[in-house]
Amino acid sequence: GENVEQHPSTLSVQEGDSAVIKCTYSDSASNYFPWYKQELGKGPQLIIDIRSNVGEKKDQRIAVTLNKTAKHFSLHITETQPEDSAVYFCAAEFKAAGNKLTFGGGTRVLVKP
Amino acid sequence: GAGVSQSPSNKVTEKGKDVELRCDPISGHTALYWYRQSLGQGLEFLIYFQGNSAPDKSGLPSDRFSAERTGGSVSTLTIQRTQQEDSAVYLCASSVGTATDTQYFGPGTRLTVL
């Protein structure tokens, strides 16, 4: 089945620095790659997504890049702030399994003031 | 507008008891998903409802797990004869249609099996 590997599992950065989370996927037919942010005690919330017809998408301090040839995509957070501290999940659409999303294992990001 | 709601927020039960978890999706959303999140882990797909189609039950871990969606809206996830390994946060999400539409998650139900 579809497999999504996410690294690192934990990431500690100083406020103002950048954070990068990387994911690899196995289904070459995947065309949709969302990123979710989960704060403590809450459900995940979509923060950005990218489709395979583009290589990069940016929204203020967050950006996502996609390399379909290598089957990996990354989340970049610039000028990190304490409120960026959360668990981040990547996901990939798994066409062979009825177009469901398969999620990575998550990255716990801690932004130190 | 109202988001996805789940109840109860917390459930403590004894091993061997049955539990029912409820999900109220966003009005008009045809797709509804259940996921399980064990402590410090990612999201494990359980079951997917899309409109009036037969549900995709491929993620249910055992026959002790079942789910219904009545009238294309509210969904109930039932776990029979609970085991300690069932302890987790159960998340529900809904979306307008397909997997490439944004999934909106509820706050989850934390289940603890003693």
PDB file of C-alpha atoms in Angstrom:
ATOM      1  CA  GLY A   1       0.000   0.000   0.000  1.00  0.00           C
ATOM      2  CA  GLU A   2       0.879   3.652   0.008  1.00  0.00           C
ATOM      3  CA  ASN A   3       3.594   4.619   2.423  1.00  0.00           C
ATOM      4  CA  VAL A   4       4.471   8.138   3.555  1.00  0.00           C
ATOM      5  CA  GLU A   5       7.685   8.634   5.507  1.00  0.00           C
ATOM      6  CA  GLN A   6       8.125  11.883   7.430  1.00  0.00           C
ATOM      7  CA  HIS A   7      11.315  13.291   8.940  1.00  0.00           C
ATOM      8  CA  PRO A   8      12.351  14.440  11.434  1.00  0.00           C
ATOM      9  CA  SER A   9      10.016  13.178  14.142  1.00  0.00           C
ATOM     10  CA  THR A  10      10.962  16.094  16.382  1.00  0.00           C
ATOM     11  CA  LEU A  11      12.408  19.491  15.514  1.00  0.00           C
ATOM     12  CA  SER A  12      13.550  22.212  17.884  1.00  0.00           C
ATOM     13  CA  VAL A  13      14.344  25.636  16.465  1.00  0.00           C
ATOM     14  CA  GLN A  14      15.101  29.070  17.825  1.00  0.00           C
ATOM     15  CA  GLU A  15      12.462  31.723  17.269  1.00  0.00           C
ATOM     16  CA  GLY A  16      13.137  33.471  13.977  1.00  0.00           C
ATOM     17  CA  ASP A  17      14.945  30.524  12.416  1.00  0.00           C
ATOM     18  CA  SER A  18      13.543  28.342   9.632  1.00  0.00           C
ATOM     19  CA  ALA A  19      12.082  24.864   9.993  1.00  0.00           C
ATOM     20  CA  VAL A  20      12.011  22.227   7.265  1.00  0.00           C
ATOM     21  CA  ILE A  21      10.069  18.953   7.324  1.00  0.00           C
ATOM     22  CA  LYS A  22      10.464  16.356   4.583  1.00  0.00           C
ATOM     23  CA  CYS A  23       8.185  13.585   3.377  1.00  0.00           C
ATOM     24  CA  THR A  24       8.604  10.826   0.833  1.00  0.00           C
ATOM     25  CA  TYR A  25       5.796   8.795  -0.702  1.00  0.00           C
ATOM     26  CA  SER A  26       5.566   5.562  -2.632  1.00  0.00           C
ATOM     27  CA  ASP A  27       2.591   5.900  -5.008  1.00  0.00           C
ATOM     28  CA  SER A  28       3.835   7.579  -8.178  1.00  0.00           C
ATOM     29  CA  ALA A  29       0.214   8.273  -9.164  1.00  0.00           C
ATOM     30  CA  SER A  30      -0.340  10.559  -6.168  1.00  0.00           C
ATOM     31  CA  ASN A  31      -1.296  14.082  -7.208  1.00  0.00           C
ATOM     32  CA  TYR A  32      -2.355  15.805  -4.008  1.00  0.00           C
ATOM     33  CA  PHE A  33      -0.181  16.561  -0.968  1.00  0.00           C
ATOM     34  CA  PRO A  34      -1.656  18.455   1.996  1.00  0.00           C
ATOM     35  CA  TRP A  35       0.023  19.524   5.221  1.00  0.00           C
ATOM     36  CA  TYR A  36      -1.850  19.627   8.513  1.00  0.00           C
ATOM     37  CA  LYS A  37      -0.994  21.332  11.806  1.00  0.00           C
ATOM     38  CA  GLN A  38      -2.244  19.834  15.064  1.00  0.00           C
ATOM     39  CA  GLU A  39      -2.169  21.859  18.245  1.00  0.00           C
ATOM     40  CA  LEU A  40      -2.447  20.229  21.626  1.00  0.00           C
ATOM     41  CA  GLY A  41      -5.918  18.859  22.302  1.00  0.00           C
ATOM     42  CA  LYS A  42      -7.246  19.780  18.868  1.00  0.00           C
ATOM     43  CA  GLY A  43      -7.835  18.050  15.574  1.00  0.00           C
ATOM     44  CA  PRO A  44      -5.454  18.588  12.649  1.00  0.00           C
ATOM     45  CA  GLN A  45      -6.041  21.680  10.515  1.00  0.00           C
ATOM     46  CA  LEU A  46      -5.003  22.115   6.885  1.00  0.00           C
ATOM     47  CA  ILE A  47      -2.322  24.802   6.519  1.00  0.00           C
ATOM     48  CA  ILE A  48      -1.232  24.376   2.911  1.00  0.00           C
ATOM     49  CA  ASP A  49      -1.496  21.882   0.084  1.00  0.00           C
ATOM     50  CA  ILE A  50       0.091  21.337  -3.287  1.00  0.00           C
ATOM     51  CA  ARG A  51      -0.963  19.505  -6.408  1.00  0.00           C
ATOM     52  CA  SER A  52       1.337  17.811  -8.868  1.00  0.00           C
ATOM     53  CA  ASN A  53       0.952  20.413 -11.577  1.00  0.00           C
ATOM     54  CA  VAL A  54       3.131  22.847  -9.594  1.00  0.00           C
ATOM     55  CA  GLY A  55       6.517  22.506  -7.942  1.00  0.00           C
ATOM     56  CA  GLU A  56       6.163  25.108  -5.218  1.00  0.00           C
ATOM     57  CA  LYS A  57       3.447  26.972  -3.368  1.00  0.00           C
ATOM     58  CA  LYS A  58       3.823  29.736  -0.812  1.00  0.00           C
ATOM     59  CA  ASP A  59       1.487  31.298   1.715  1.00  0.00           C
ATOM     60  CA  GLN A  60       3.089  34.008   3.848  1.00  0.00           C
ATOM     61  CA  ARG A  61       5.680  32.283   6.059  1.00  0.00           C
ATOM     62  CA  ILE A  62       4.973  28.749   4.900  1.00  0.00           C
ATOM     63  CA  ALA A  63       5.866  27.106   1.625  1.00  0.00           C
ATOM     64  CA  VAL A  64       5.723  23.627   0.200  1.00  0.00           C
ATOM     65  CA  THR A  65       7.932  22.183  -2.520  1.00  0.00           C
ATOM     66  CA  LEU A  66       7.250  19.052  -4.533  1.00  0.00           C
ATOM     67  CA  ASN A  67       9.632  16.846  -6.498  1.00  0.00           C
ATOM     68  CA  LYS A  68       7.501  14.268  -8.315  1.00  0.00           C
ATOM     69  CA  THR A  69      10.462  12.554  -9.918  1.00  0.00           C
ATOM     70  CA  ALA A  70      12.043  11.837  -6.559  1.00  0.00           C
ATOM     71  CA  LYS A  71       8.629  11.416  -4.872  1.00  0.00           C
ATOM     72  CA  HIS A  72       9.272  13.777  -2.033  1.00  0.00           C
ATOM     73  CA  PHE A  73       7.800  17.038  -0.768  1.00  0.00           C
ATOM     74  CA  SER A  74       8.790  19.430   1.966  1.00  0.00           C
ATOM     75  CA  LEU A  75       7.267  22.038   4.250  1.00  0.00           C
ATOM     76  CA  HIS A  76       9.265  25.181   4.941  1.00  0.00           C
ATOM     77  CA  ILE A  77       8.400  27.575   7.754  1.00  0.00           C
ATOM     78  CA  THR A  78      10.384  30.807   7.812  1.00  0.00           C
ATOM     79  CA  GLU A  79      10.762  33.319  10.657  1.00  0.00           C
ATOM     80  CA  THR A  80       9.332  30.803  13.121  1.00  0.00           C
ATOM     81  CA  GLN A  81       7.261  32.062  16.034  1.00  0.00           C
ATOM     82  CA  PRO A  82       6.264  30.349  19.301  1.00  0.00           C
ATOM     83  CA  GLU A  83       2.737  29.825  17.942  1.00  0.00           C
ATOM     84  CA  ASP A  84       4.221  27.629  15.227  1.00  0.00           C
ATOM     85  CA  SER A  85       4.918  25.028  17.932  1.00  0.00           C
ATOM     86  CA  ALA A  86       2.686  22.054  17.105  1.00  0.00           C
ATOM     87  CA  VAL A  87       2.697  18.642  15.417  1.00  0.00           C
ATOM     88  CA  TYR A  88       2.767  18.779  11.635  1.00  0.00           C
ATOM     89  CA  PHE A  89       1.548  15.955   9.394  1.00  0.00           C
ATOM     90  CA  CYS A  90       2.136  15.499   5.698  1.00  0.00           C
ATOM     91  CA  ALA A  91      -0.193  13.373   3.608  1.00  0.00           C
ATOM     92  CA  ALA A  92      -0.456  12.011   0.096  1.00  0.00           C
ATOM     93  CA  GLU A  93      -3.445  10.964  -1.937  1.00  0.00           C
ATOM     94  CA  PHE A  94      -3.409   7.207  -2.482  1.00  0.00           C
ATOM     95  CA  LYS A  95      -5.180   6.572  -5.770  1.00  0.00           C
ATOM     96  CA  ALA A  96      -4.907   2.793  -5.751  1.00  0.00           C
ATOM     97  CA  ALA A  97      -6.828   2.628  -2.482  1.00  0.00           C
ATOM     98  CA  GLY A  98      -9.831   4.647  -3.541  1.00  0.00           C
ATOM     99  CA  ASN A  99      -8.336   8.108  -3.389  1.00  0.00           C
ATOM    100  CA  LYS A 100      -7.813   8.186   0.359  1.00  0.00           C
ATOM    101  CA  LEU A 101      -5.131  10.183   2.125  1.00  0.00           C
ATOM    102  CA  THR A 102      -2.199   8.418   3.736  1.00  0.00           C
ATOM    103  CA  PHE A 103      -0.558  10.421   6.527  1.00  0.00           C
ATOM    104  CA  GLY A 104       3.048  10.605   7.625  1.00  0.00           C
ATOM    105  CA  GLY A 105       3.989   9.890  11.226  1.00  0.00           C
ATOM    106  CA  GLY A 106       4.122  13.551  12.227  1.00  0.00           C
ATOM    107  CA  THR A 107       6.804  16.034  13.289  1.00  0.00           C
ATOM    108  CA  ARG A 108       6.687  17.703  16.663  1.00  0.00           C
ATOM    109  CA  VAL A 109       8.026  21.237  16.218  1.00  0.00           C
ATOM    110  CA  LEU A 110       9.124  23.285  19.201  1.00  0.00           C
ATOM    111  CA  VAL A 111       9.979  26.937  18.672  1.00  0.00           C
ATOM    112  CA  LYS A 112      12.071  28.255  21.530  1.00  0.00           C
ATOM    113  CA  PRO A 113      11.662  31.970  22.352  1.00  0.00           C
TER     114      PRO A 113
ATOM    115  CA  GLY B   1     -20.056  28.331  10.635  1.00  0.00           C
ATOM    116  CA  ALA B   2     -20.107  25.194  12.757  1.00  0.00           C
ATOM    117  CA  GLY B   3     -17.231  22.798  12.310  1.00  0.00           C
ATOM    118  CA  VAL B   4     -17.033  19.066  12.855  1.00  0.00           C
ATOM    119  CA  SER B   5     -18.092  18.105  16.357  1.00  0.00           C
ATOM    120  CA  GLN B   6     -17.419  14.881  18.236  1.00  0.00           C
ATOM    121  CA  SER B   7     -18.768  13.460  21.436  1.00  0.00           C
ATOM    122  CA  PRO B   8     -17.841  12.579  24.028  1.00  0.00           C
ATOM    123  CA  SER B   9     -14.545  14.440  24.236  1.00  0.00           C
ATOM    124  CA  ASN B  10     -13.239  11.866  26.697  1.00  0.00           C
ATOM    125  CA  LYS B  11     -14.360   8.314  27.385  1.00  0.00           C
ATOM    126  CA  VAL B  12     -12.991   5.988  30.027  1.00  0.00           C
ATOM    127  CA  THR B  13     -14.233   2.437  29.922  1.00  0.00           C
ATOM    128  CA  GLU B  14     -13.387  -0.954  31.275  1.00  0.00           C
ATOM    129  CA  LYS B  15     -11.901  -3.709  29.173  1.00  0.00           C
ATOM    130  CA  GLY B  16     -14.618  -5.771  27.552  1.00  0.00           C
ATOM    131  CA  LYS B  17     -17.252  -3.013  27.458  1.00  0.00           C
ATOM    132  CA  ASP B  18     -18.716  -1.597  24.242  1.00  0.00           C
ATOM    133  CA  VAL B  19     -18.349   2.092  23.371  1.00  0.00           C
ATOM    134  CA  GLU B  20     -20.001   4.410  20.860  1.00  0.00           C
ATOM    135  CA  LEU B  21     -18.312   7.524  19.532  1.00  0.00           C
ATOM    136  CA  ARG B  22     -20.294  10.156  17.668  1.00  0.00           C
ATOM    137  CA  CYS B  23     -19.366  12.516  14.846  1.00  0.00           C
ATOM    138  CA  ASP B  24     -21.409  15.417  13.483  1.00  0.00           C
ATOM    139  CA  PRO B  25     -19.884  16.510  10.170  1.00  0.00           C
ATOM    140  CA  ILE B  26     -20.134  19.908   8.556  1.00  0.00           C
ATOM    141  CA  SER B  27     -23.551  20.322   6.985  1.00  0.00           C
ATOM    142  CA  GLY B  28     -23.509  19.470   3.283  1.00  0.00           C
ATOM    143  CA  HIS B  29     -20.279  17.494   3.381  1.00  0.00           C
ATOM    144  CA  THR B  30     -20.779  14.188   1.615  1.00  0.00           C
ATOM    145  CA  ALA B  31     -17.545  12.532   2.718  1.00  0.00           C
ATOM    146  CA  LEU B  32     -16.836  11.448   6.295  1.00  0.00           C
ATOM    147  CA  TYR B  33     -13.680   9.777   7.611  1.00  0.00           C
ATOM    148  CA  TRP B  34     -12.707   8.121  10.872  1.00  0.00           C
ATOM    149  CA  TYR B  35      -9.053   7.964  11.957  1.00  0.00           C
ATOM    150  CA  ARG B  36      -7.285   6.612  15.005  1.00  0.00           C
ATOM    151  CA  GLN B  37      -4.323   8.408  16.558  1.00  0.00           C
ATOM    152  CA  SER B  38      -2.341   6.485  19.135  1.00  0.00           C
ATOM    153  CA  LEU B  39      -0.158   8.432  21.560  1.00  0.00           C
ATOM    154  CA  GLY B  40       2.560  10.263  19.665  1.00  0.00           C
ATOM    155  CA  GLN B  41       1.681   8.537  16.404  1.00  0.00           C
ATOM    156  CA  GLY B  42       0.275   9.526  13.059  1.00  0.00           C
ATOM    157  CA  LEU B  43      -3.255   9.178  11.790  1.00  0.00           C
ATOM    158  CA  GLU B  44      -4.413   5.654  11.002  1.00  0.00           C
ATOM    159  CA  PHE B  45      -7.311   5.473   8.539  1.00  0.00           C
ATOM    160  CA  LEU B  46     -10.273   3.429   9.770  1.00  0.00           C
ATOM    161  CA  ILE B  47     -13.315   3.944   7.528  1.00  0.00           C
ATOM    162  CA  TYR B  48     -14.625   6.306   4.843  1.00  0.00           C
ATOM    163  CA  PHE B  49     -18.215   7.163   3.876  1.00  0.00           C
ATOM    164  CA  GLN B  50     -18.970   8.908   0.582  1.00  0.00           C
ATOM    165  CA  GLY B  51     -22.566   9.864  -0.091  1.00  0.00           C
ATOM    166  CA  ASN B  52     -24.790   6.848  -0.536  1.00  0.00           C
ATOM    167  CA  SER B  53     -21.979   4.542  -1.628  1.00  0.00           C
ATOM    168  CA  ALA B  54     -20.949   1.505   0.380  1.00  0.00           C
ATOM    169  CA  PRO B  55     -18.380   2.588   2.976  1.00  0.00           C
ATOM    170  CA  ASP B  56     -14.696   1.799   2.582  1.00  0.00           C
ATOM    171  CA  LYS B  57     -13.989  -0.303   5.661  1.00  0.00           C
ATOM    172  CA  SER B  58     -10.497  -1.342   4.654  1.00  0.00           C
ATOM    173  CA  GLY B  59      -8.827   0.312   7.654  1.00  0.00           C
ATOM    174  CA  LEU B  60     -10.886  -1.251  10.425  1.00  0.00           C
ATOM    175  CA  PRO B  61      -8.411  -3.237  12.551  1.00  0.00           C
ATOM    176  CA  SER B  62     -10.802  -6.008  13.584  1.00  0.00           C
ATOM    177  CA  ASP B  63     -14.436  -7.076  13.447  1.00  0.00           C
ATOM    178  CA  ARG B  64     -14.913  -5.474  16.861  1.00  0.00           C
ATOM    179  CA  PHE B  65     -14.949  -2.113  15.048  1.00  0.00           C
ATOM    180  CA  SER B  66     -17.928  -0.915  13.048  1.00  0.00           C
ATOM    181  CA  ALA B  67     -19.387   2.387  11.928  1.00  0.00           C
ATOM    182  CA  GLU B  68     -22.641   3.726  10.598  1.00  0.00           C
ATOM    183  CA  ARG B  69     -23.659   6.938   8.968  1.00  0.00           C
ATOM    184  CA  THR B  70     -27.357   7.692   9.211  1.00  0.00           C
ATOM    185  CA  GLY B  71     -29.110   9.906   6.698  1.00  0.00           C
ATOM    186  CA  GLY B  72     -25.829  10.917   5.153  1.00  0.00           C
ATOM    187  CA  SER B  73     -24.958  13.028   8.181  1.00  0.00           C
ATOM    188  CA  VAL B  74     -24.158  11.870  11.723  1.00  0.00           C
ATOM    189  CA  SER B  75     -21.821   8.915  12.107  1.00  0.00           C
ATOM    190  CA  THR B  76     -21.257   6.548  15.001  1.00  0.00           C
ATOM    191  CA  LEU B  77     -18.126   4.458  15.491  1.00  0.00           C
ATOM    192  CA  THR B  78     -18.736   1.432  17.695  1.00  0.00           C
ATOM    193  CA  ILE B  79     -16.039  -0.621  19.358  1.00  0.00           C
ATOM    194  CA  GLN B  80     -17.232  -3.856  20.910  1.00  0.00           C
ATOM    195  CA  ARG B  81     -15.466  -5.721  23.697  1.00  0.00           C
ATOM    196  CA  THR B  82     -12.869  -2.991  24.070  1.00  0.00           C
ATOM    197  CA  GLN B  83      -9.233  -3.911  24.652  1.00  0.00           C
ATOM    198  CA  GLN B  84      -6.461  -1.825  26.207  1.00  0.00           C
ATOM    199  CA  GLU B  85      -4.801  -1.460  22.803  1.00  0.00           C
ATOM    200  CA  ASP B  86      -7.917   0.386  21.617  1.00  0.00           C
ATOM    201  CA  SER B  87      -6.894   3.330  23.807  1.00  0.00           C
ATOM    202  CA  ALA B  88      -6.269   6.256  21.460  1.00  0.00           C
ATOM    203  CA  VAL B  89      -7.752   9.475  20.148  1.00  0.00           C
ATOM    204  CA  TYR B  90     -10.427   8.825  17.543  1.00  0.00           C
ATOM    205  CA  LEU B  91     -10.703  11.632  15.000  1.00  0.00           C
ATOM    206  CA  CYS B  92     -13.500  12.291  12.571  1.00  0.00           C
ATOM    207  CA  ALA B  93     -13.172  14.447   9.461  1.00  0.00           C
ATOM    208  CA  SER B  94     -15.535  15.547   6.735  1.00  0.00           C
ATOM    209  CA  SER B  95     -15.033  17.012   3.287  1.00  0.00           C
ATOM    210  CA  VAL B  96     -17.096  18.297   0.402  1.00  0.00           C
ATOM    211  CA  GLY B  97     -16.323  15.299  -1.776  1.00  0.00           C
ATOM    212  CA  THR B  98     -13.143  13.498  -2.735  1.00  0.00           C
ATOM    213  CA  ALA B  99      -9.775  12.902  -1.068  1.00  0.00           C
ATOM    214  CA  THR B 100      -8.384  15.995  -2.764  1.00  0.00           C
ATOM    215  CA  ASP B 101     -10.916  18.217  -1.037  1.00  0.00           C
ATOM    216  CA  THR B 102      -9.882  19.677   2.292  1.00  0.00           C
ATOM    217  CA  GLN B 103     -10.677  17.434   5.214  1.00  0.00           C
ATOM    218  CA  TYR B 104     -11.968  19.286   8.260  1.00  0.00           C
ATOM    219  CA  PHE B 105     -11.247  17.497  11.493  1.00  0.00           C
ATOM    220  CA  GLY B 106     -13.164  17.429  14.723  1.00  0.00           C
ATOM    221  CA  PRO B 107     -11.413  17.732  18.096  1.00  0.00           C
ATOM    222  CA  GLY B 108     -11.412  13.974  18.619  1.00  0.00           C
ATOM    223  CA  THR B 109     -12.563  11.602  21.329  1.00  0.00           C
ATOM    224  CA  ARG B 110      -9.901  10.375  23.716  1.00  0.00           C
ATOM    225  CA  LEU B 111     -10.692   6.769  24.596  1.00  0.00           C
ATOM    226  CA  THR B 112      -9.045   5.130  27.571  1.00  0.00           C
ATOM    227  CA  VAL B 113      -9.613   1.438  28.175  1.00  0.00           C
ATOM    228  CA  LEU B 114      -8.672   0.337  31.683  1.00  0.00           C
TER     229      LEU B 114
END
